[in-house]
PDB file of C-alpha atoms in Angstrom:
ATOM      1  CA  VAL A   1       5.959  -6.354  43.195  1.00 37.00           C
ATOM      2  CA  THR A   2       2.944  -8.480  42.303  1.00 39.00           C
ATOM      3  CA  ALA A   3       0.867  -7.241  45.204  1.00 34.00           C
ATOM      4  CA  VAL A   4       1.662  -3.616  44.435  1.00 34.00           C
ATOM      5  CA  HIS A   5       0.291  -4.124  40.949  1.00 38.00           C
ATOM      6  CA  GLU A   6      -2.770  -5.924  42.237  1.00 36.00           C
ATOM      7  CA  ALA A   7      -3.508  -2.812  44.305  1.00 36.00           C
ATOM      8  CA  GLY A   8      -3.830  -0.843  41.064  1.00 38.00           C
ATOM      9  CA  ILE A   9      -0.720   1.299  41.501  1.00 37.00           C
ATOM     10  CA  GLU A  10       0.682   2.657  38.243  1.00 43.00           C
ATOM     11  CA  LEU A  11       4.237   3.917  37.976  1.00 42.00           C
ATOM     12  CA  ASP A  12       6.126   5.304  35.010  1.00 48.00           C
ATOM     13  CA  ARG A  13       8.656   2.553  34.731  1.00 52.00           C
ATOM     14  CA  THR A  14      10.159  -0.177  32.652  1.00 60.00           C
ATOM     15  CA  ILE A  15      10.076  -3.627  34.213  1.00 64.00           C
ATOM     16  CA  PHE A  16      12.614  -6.243  33.233  1.00 63.00           C
ATOM     17  CA  TYR A  17      11.496  -9.722  34.187  1.00 57.00           C
ATOM     18  CA  PRO A  18      12.598 -13.225  33.239  1.00 59.00           C
ATOM     19  CA  LEU A  19      11.538 -15.599  30.531  1.00 55.00           C
ATOM     20  CA  GLY A  20      12.689 -19.138  31.197  1.00 47.00           C
ATOM     21  CA  GLY A  21      14.057 -18.771  34.693  1.00 44.00           C
ATOM     22  CA  GLY A  22      15.237 -16.292  37.289  1.00 41.00           C
ATOM     23  CA  GLN A  23      13.984 -15.269  40.695  1.00 44.00           C
ATOM     24  CA  PRO A  24      10.702 -17.005  41.542  1.00 39.00           C
ATOM     25  CA  GLY A  25       7.573 -14.982  42.033  1.00 42.00           C
ATOM     26  CA  ASP A  26       4.307 -14.040  40.369  1.00 36.00           C
ATOM     27  CA  THR A  27       5.968 -11.899  37.719  1.00 33.00           C
ATOM     28  CA  GLY A  28       3.368 -12.798  35.109  1.00 34.00           C
ATOM     29  CA  VAL A  29       0.915 -10.512  36.879  1.00 32.00           C
ATOM     30  CA  LEU A  30       3.035  -7.561  35.785  1.00 32.00           C
ATOM     31  CA  THR A  31       1.810  -7.914  32.226  1.00 32.00           C
ATOM     32  CA  ARG A  32      -1.749  -7.190  33.364  1.00 37.00           C
ATOM     33  CA  ALA A  33      -0.870  -3.776  34.819  1.00 38.00           C
ATOM     34  CA  SER A  34      -1.215  -0.659  32.691  1.00 34.00           C
ATOM     35  CA  GLY A  35       1.137   2.276  32.223  1.00 47.00           C
ATOM     36  CA  GLU A  36       4.321   0.236  32.087  1.00 57.00           C
ATOM     37  CA  ARG A  37       6.849  -0.797  29.496  1.00 66.00           C
ATOM     38  CA  ILE A  38       7.565  -4.505  29.786  1.00 67.00           C
ATOM     39  CA  ALA A  39      10.993  -5.752  28.741  1.00 73.00           C
ATOM     40  CA  ILE A  40      11.331  -9.535  28.708  1.00 77.00           C
ATOM     41  CA  VAL A  41      14.799 -10.895  29.436  1.00 80.00           C
ATOM     42  CA  ASP A  42      15.303 -14.395  28.042  1.00 82.00           C
ATOM     43  CA  THR A  43      17.532 -15.975  30.678  1.00 81.00           C
ATOM     44  CA  ARG A  44      17.710 -19.193  28.647  1.00 81.00           C
ATOM     45  CA  LYS A  45      19.700 -17.286  26.039  1.00 83.00           C
ATOM     46  CA  GLY A  46      21.803 -15.494  28.623  1.00 86.00           C
ATOM     47  CA  GLU A  47      20.377 -12.073  27.785  1.00 85.00           C
ATOM     48  CA  GLN A  48      20.831 -11.041  31.413  1.00 85.00           C
ATOM     49  CA  PHE A  49      24.601 -11.106  30.833  1.00 90.00           C
ATOM     50  CA  THR A  50      24.680  -8.815  27.815  1.00 88.00           C
ATOM     51  CA  PRO A  51      26.519  -5.484  28.205  1.00 89.00           C
ATOM     52  CA  ALA A  52      23.240  -3.612  27.665  1.00 86.00           C
ATOM     53  CA  PHE A  53      21.484  -5.381  30.518  1.00 85.00           C
ATOM     54  CA  ARG A  54      24.498  -5.330  32.836  1.00 89.00           C
ATOM     55  CA  ALA A  55      24.601  -1.576  32.406  1.00 89.00           C
ATOM     56  CA  ILE A  56      21.250  -1.647  34.248  1.00 87.00           C
ATOM     57  CA  ASN A  57      22.115  -4.375  36.729  1.00 89.00           C
ATOM     58  CA  PRO A  58      25.833  -5.224  37.007  1.00 93.00           C
ATOM     59  CA  ASN A  59      24.861  -8.472  38.753  1.00 92.00           C
ATOM     60  CA  GLY A  60      23.120  -9.706  35.606  1.00 89.00           C
ATOM     61  CA  LYS A  61      19.882 -10.788  37.285  1.00 87.00           C
ATOM     62  CA  VAL A  62      16.186 -10.026  36.999  1.00 84.00           C
ATOM     63  CA  PRO A  63      13.876  -8.448  37.991  1.00 83.00           C
ATOM     64  CA  VAL A  64      14.874  -4.800  37.555  1.00 86.00           C
ATOM     65  CA  ILE A  65      12.733  -1.672  37.358  1.00 85.00           C
ATOM     66  CA  VAL A  66      13.572   1.687  35.836  1.00 84.00           C
ATOM     67  CA  ASP A  67      11.235   4.315  37.287  1.00 83.00           C
ATOM     68  CA  GLY A  68      12.063   7.649  35.670  1.00 82.00           C
ATOM     69  CA  ASP A  69      15.661   8.371  36.632  1.00 86.00           C
ATOM     70  CA  VAL A  70      15.678   5.684  39.340  1.00 87.00           C
ATOM     71  CA  THR A  71      16.945   2.149  38.700  1.00 89.00           C
ATOM     72  CA  VAL A  72      16.329  -0.557  41.293  1.00 89.00           C
ATOM     73  CA  PHE A  73      17.387  -4.202  41.105  1.00 90.00           C
ATOM     74  CA  ASP A  74      16.920  -7.175  43.469  1.00 89.00           C
ATOM     75  CA  SER A  75      13.407  -8.248  44.371  1.00 86.00           C
ATOM     76  CA  ASN A  76      13.465  -7.083  47.980  1.00 89.00           C
ATOM     77  CA  ALA A  77      14.984  -3.715  47.082  1.00 91.00           C
ATOM     78  CA  ILE A  78      12.186  -3.259  44.537  1.00 87.00           C
ATOM     79  CA  LEU A  79       9.596  -4.111  47.174  1.00 88.00           C
ATOM     80  CA  LEU A  80      11.058  -1.557  49.584  1.00 90.00           C
ATOM     81  CA  TYR A  81      11.285   1.126  46.909  1.00 89.00           C
ATOM     82  CA  LEU A  82       7.695   0.669  45.723  1.00 86.00           C
ATOM     83  CA  ALA A  83       6.340   0.472  49.268  1.00 88.00           C
ATOM     84  CA  ASP A  84       8.123   3.703  50.229  1.00 89.00           C
ATOM     85  CA  LYS A  85       7.016   5.465  47.055  1.00 86.00           C
ATOM     86  CA  THR A  86       3.369   4.452  47.284  1.00 85.00           C
ATOM     87  CA  GLY A  87       2.869   4.136  51.036  1.00 88.00           C
ATOM     88  CA  ARG A  88       1.419   0.644  50.547  1.00 87.00           C
ATOM     89  CA  PHE A  89       2.321  -2.669  52.211  1.00 89.00           C
ATOM     90  CA  LEU A  90       4.148  -0.987  55.081  1.00 93.00           C
ATOM     91  CA  PRO A  91       3.769  -2.109  58.709  1.00 94.00           C
ATOM     92  CA  ALA A  92       0.921  -0.745  60.814  1.00 93.00           C
ATOM     93  CA  GLY A  93       1.794   2.694  62.138  1.00 92.00           C
ATOM     94  CA  ASN A  94       5.042   2.683  60.152  1.00 91.00           C
ATOM     95  CA  THR A  95       6.966   3.556  63.301  1.00 95.00           C
ATOM     96  CA  LEU A  96      10.717   3.169  63.648  1.00 96.00           C
ATOM     97  CA  ALA A  97      10.162   0.033  65.732  1.00 96.00           C
ATOM     98  CA  ALA A  98       7.777  -1.399  63.147  1.00 96.00           C
ATOM     99  CA  ARG A  99      10.191  -0.643  60.319  1.00 96.00           C
ATOM    100  CA  GLY A 100      12.979  -2.310  62.284  1.00 97.00           C
ATOM    101  CA  ALA A 101      10.934  -5.504  62.384  1.00 96.00           C
ATOM    102  CA  MET A 102      10.116  -5.100  58.694  1.00 96.00           C
ATOM    103  CA  TYR A 103      13.779  -4.745  57.711  1.00 96.00           C
ATOM    104  CA  SER A 104      14.788  -7.694  59.888  1.00 97.00           C
ATOM    105  CA  TRP A 105      12.187 -10.133  58.553  1.00 96.00           C
ATOM    106  CA  LEU A 106      12.645  -8.985  54.952  1.00 94.00           C
ATOM    107  CA  MET A 107      16.369  -9.690  55.223  1.00 95.00           C
ATOM    108  CA  PHE A 108      15.525 -13.037  56.841  1.00 95.00           C
ATOM    109  CA  VAL A 109      13.665 -13.932  53.646  1.00 91.00           C
ATOM    110  CA  GLY A 110      16.247 -12.421  51.304  1.00 92.00           C
ATOM    111  CA  THR A 111      19.364 -13.901  52.907  1.00 93.00           C
ATOM    112  CA  GLY A 112      17.867 -17.111  54.291  1.00 93.00           C
ATOM    113  CA  ILE A 113      14.658 -18.479  52.815  1.00 90.00           C
ATOM    114  CA  GLY A 114      15.477 -17.500  49.232  1.00 88.00           C
ATOM    115  CA  PRO A 115      19.081 -18.704  48.923  1.00 91.00           C
ATOM    116  CA  TYR A 116      18.615 -21.874  50.957  1.00 91.00           C
ATOM    117  CA  SER A 117      15.414 -22.869  49.144  1.00 88.00           C
ATOM    118  CA  GLY A 118      17.058 -22.348  45.769  1.00 88.00           C
ATOM    119  CA  GLN A 119      20.196 -24.257  46.682  1.00 92.00           C
ATOM    120  CA  ALA A 120      18.250 -27.124  48.272  1.00 89.00           C
ATOM    121  CA  VAL A 121      16.235 -27.647  45.096  1.00 86.00           C
ATOM    122  CA  HIS A 122      19.354 -27.323  42.923  1.00 89.00           C
ATOM    123  CA  PHE A 123      21.496 -29.833  44.772  1.00 91.00           C
ATOM    124  CA  LYS A 124      18.667 -32.296  45.314  1.00 86.00           C
ATOM    125  CA  HIS A 125      17.266 -32.297  41.792  1.00 84.00           C
ATOM    126  CA  TYR A 126      19.489 -30.526  39.266  1.00 88.00           C
ATOM    127  CA  ALA A 127      23.145 -30.904  40.261  1.00 92.00           C
ATOM    128  CA  PRO A 128      25.099 -32.995  37.726  1.00 94.00           C
ATOM    129  CA  GLU A 129      26.383 -35.227  40.520  1.00 95.00           C
ATOM    130  CA  THR A 130      25.011 -36.341  43.874  1.00 93.00           C
ATOM    131  CA  LEU A 131      26.599 -34.408  46.734  1.00 95.00           C
ATOM    132  CA  PRO A 132      25.085 -35.654  50.028  1.00 94.00           C
ATOM    133  CA  TYR A 133      26.835 -33.041  52.164  1.00 96.00           C
ATOM    134  CA  ALA A 134      25.538 -30.101  50.100  1.00 95.00           C
ATOM    135  CA  THR A 135      22.049 -31.590  49.785  1.00 91.00           C
ATOM    136  CA  ASN A 136      21.746 -32.327  53.499  1.00 92.00           C
ATOM    137  CA  ARG A 137      23.100 -28.925  54.500  1.00 94.00           C
ATOM    138  CA  TYR A 138      20.672 -26.930  52.380  1.00 92.00           C
ATOM    139  CA  VAL A 139      17.647 -29.117  53.112  1.00 88.00           C
ATOM    140  CA  PHE A 140      18.424 -28.779  56.830  1.00 90.00           C
ATOM    141  CA  GLU A 141      18.596 -24.989  56.527  1.00 92.00           C
ATOM    142  CA  VAL A 142      15.336 -24.859  54.555  1.00 87.00           C
ATOM    143  CA  LYS A 143      13.604 -26.843  57.283  1.00 85.00           C
ATOM    144  CA  ARG A 144      15.148 -24.669  59.998  1.00 90.00           C
ATOM    145  CA  HIS A 145      14.061 -21.423  58.331  1.00 89.00           C
ATOM    146  CA  TYR A 146      10.522 -22.589  57.707  1.00 85.00           C
ATOM    147  CA  ALA A 147      10.220 -23.819  61.275  1.00 86.00           C
ATOM    148  CA  ILE A 148      10.907 -20.214  62.279  1.00 90.00           C
ATOM    149  CA  VAL A 149       8.183 -19.029  59.885  1.00 88.00           C
ATOM    150  CA  GLU A 150       5.779 -21.619  61.309  1.00 84.00           C
ATOM    151  CA  GLU A 151       6.500 -20.459  64.855  1.00 88.00           C
ATOM    152  CA  ARG A 152       6.070 -16.809  63.888  1.00 90.00           C
ATOM    153  CA  LEU A 153       2.758 -17.371  62.098  1.00 86.00           C
ATOM    154  CA  ALA A 154       1.421 -19.482  64.936  1.00 86.00           C
ATOM    155  CA  ARG A 155       1.419 -16.265  66.992  1.00 89.00           C
ATOM    156  CA  HIS A 156       0.612 -13.674  64.311  1.00 90.00           C
ATOM    157  CA  ARG A 157      -1.822 -13.411  61.423  1.00 88.00           C
ATOM    158  CA  TYR A 158       1.028 -12.259  59.175  1.00 89.00           C
ATOM    159  CA  MET A 159       4.775 -11.954  59.582  1.00 91.00           C
ATOM    160  CA  LEU A 160       4.515  -8.465  61.121  1.00 93.00           C
ATOM    161  CA  GLY A 161       1.253  -8.901  63.006  1.00 92.00           C
ATOM    162  CA  ASP A 162      -2.272  -8.250  61.760  1.00 91.00           C
ATOM    163  CA  THR A 163      -1.261  -6.296  58.644  1.00 90.00           C
ATOM    164  CA  TYR A 164      -0.280  -7.872  55.318  1.00 89.00           C
ATOM    165  CA  THR A 165       3.036  -6.220  54.411  1.00 90.00           C
ATOM    166  CA  LEU A 166       5.810  -6.444  51.861  1.00 89.00           C
ATOM    167  CA  VAL A 167       7.494  -9.075  54.068  1.00 90.00           C
ATOM    168  CA  ASP A 168       4.724 -11.568  53.303  1.00 88.00           C
ATOM    169  CA  ILE A 169       5.087 -11.179  49.531  1.00 85.00           C
ATOM    170  CA  PRO A 170       8.533 -12.730  48.863  1.00 83.00           C
ATOM    171  CA  GLY A 171       8.064 -15.401  51.522  1.00 75.00           C
ATOM    172  CA  ARG A 172       4.874 -16.609  49.923  1.00 74.00           C
ATOM    173  CA  SER A 173       6.414 -16.430  46.442  1.00 72.00           C
ATOM    174  CA  TRP A 174       9.180 -18.805  47.482  1.00 72.00           C
ATOM    175  CA  ILE A 175       6.731 -21.202  49.102  1.00 66.00           C
ATOM    176  CA  VAL A 176       4.530 -21.307  46.011  1.00 62.00           C
ATOM    177  CA  SER A 177       7.498 -21.592  43.628  1.00 63.00           C
ATOM    178  CA  VAL A 178       9.062 -24.522  45.416  1.00 60.00           C
ATOM    179  CA  GLN A 179       5.576 -26.006  46.048  1.00 53.00           C
ATOM    180  CA  ASN A 180       6.695 -27.110  49.478  1.00 54.00           C
ATOM    181  CA  PRO A 181      10.140 -25.985  50.622  1.00 46.00           C
ATOM    182  CA  VAL A 182      10.379 -28.507  53.448  1.00 48.00           C
ATOM    183  CA  GLN A 183       8.973 -31.501  51.603  1.00 54.00           C
ATOM    184  CA  LEU A 184      10.993 -31.057  48.420  1.00 52.00           C
ATOM    185  CA  PRO A 185       9.738 -32.880  45.325  1.00 49.00           C
ATOM    186  CA  GLY A 186      10.257 -36.613  45.737  1.00 52.00           C
ATOM    187  CA  ASP A 187      10.128 -36.606  49.540  1.00 56.00           C
ATOM    188  CA  SER A 188       7.541 -38.559  51.463  1.00 51.00           C
ATOM    189  CA  GLU A 189       7.363 -36.341  54.539  1.00 52.00           C
ATOM    190  CA  PRO A 190       3.983 -34.713  55.280  1.00 45.00           C
ATOM    191  CA  GLN A 191       3.610 -31.112  54.192  1.00 47.00           C
ATOM    192  CA  PRO A 192       3.896 -28.594  57.033  1.00 48.00           C
ATOM    193  CA  ASP A 193       1.079 -26.211  57.820  1.00 49.00           C
ATOM    194  CA  ILE A 194       2.696 -23.033  56.445  1.00 55.00           C
ATOM    195  CA  ALA A 195       0.198 -20.282  57.228  1.00 51.00           C
ATOM    196  CA  LEU A 196       1.320 -18.179  54.270  1.00 51.00           C
ATOM    197  CA  LEU A 197      -0.366 -20.755  52.037  1.00 46.00           C
ATOM    198  CA  ARG A 198      -3.765 -20.405  53.689  1.00 48.00           C
ATOM    199  CA  PRO A 199      -6.469 -20.090  51.005  1.00 40.00           C
ATOM    200  CA  GLU A 200      -7.890 -17.016  52.699  1.00 49.00           C
ATOM    201  CA  ALA A 201      -4.555 -15.173  52.417  1.00 48.00           C
ATOM    202  CA  GLU A 202      -5.393 -13.992  48.895  1.00 48.00           C
ATOM    203  CA  GLY A 203      -8.532 -12.206  50.022  1.00 50.00           C
ATOM    204  CA  GLU A 204      -6.981 -10.949  53.219  1.00 52.00           C
ATOM    205  CA  GLN A 205      -4.144  -9.154  51.415  1.00 51.00           C
ATOM    206  CA  GLN A 206      -6.599  -6.926  49.528  1.00 51.00           C
ATOM    207  CA  GLU A 207      -8.616  -6.375  52.704  1.00 55.00           C
ATOM    208  CA  SER A 208      -5.426  -5.321  54.485  1.00 50.00           C
ATOM    209  CA  GLN A 209      -4.588  -2.832  51.750  1.00 50.00           C
ATOM    210  CA  ASP A 210      -8.119  -1.412  51.764  1.00 55.00           C
ATOM    211  CA  GLU A 211      -7.666  -0.713  55.473  1.00 54.00           C
ATOM    212  CA  GLN A 212      -4.332   1.043  54.814  1.00 53.00           C
ATOM    213  CA  GLY A 213      -5.788   3.106  51.958  1.00 54.00           C
TER     214      GLY A 213
END
């Protein structure tokens, strides 16, 4: 969602995003875009569980967008919707084969990197009691998933090749949010060379979109 806004795309929508928690990402950038109605959901007060909000998203989570008569919740669903609507951040050529890879890697992030990163941080740093089995399981899965990302980016400039796509957006958001998903806070292991954190990635994403436009 952040990258779509950075590209200057304006949609007639209301964006519900969290205050005090929720899905990690660069949601603060949304407030700098024009043409939108921003609705802040204070997750510290449990506003995401009110009947009014659950009428929009029965799962009681943010972010959510309401674009005209279309309501979309879940970060990756929002990314897909905005990419399809605007034609931005799609794989090169946008062929069926390319979209197959896009769907696969986006689900890899949504069902693997996101949940395991969140649970690893929770059980290692915020659980009310120490549970070695849970901590070790989730930290192991975080390391396994990011080893796959490392291997992928050792062979490609981005997750889907030479084009910056919507797959790169949530992956990078998780990496930045957790600081270092493999070396969780308090660990002494060296930080891995995750290519999504390369300094030049910021400039390259706009260059990629200029090429698509």
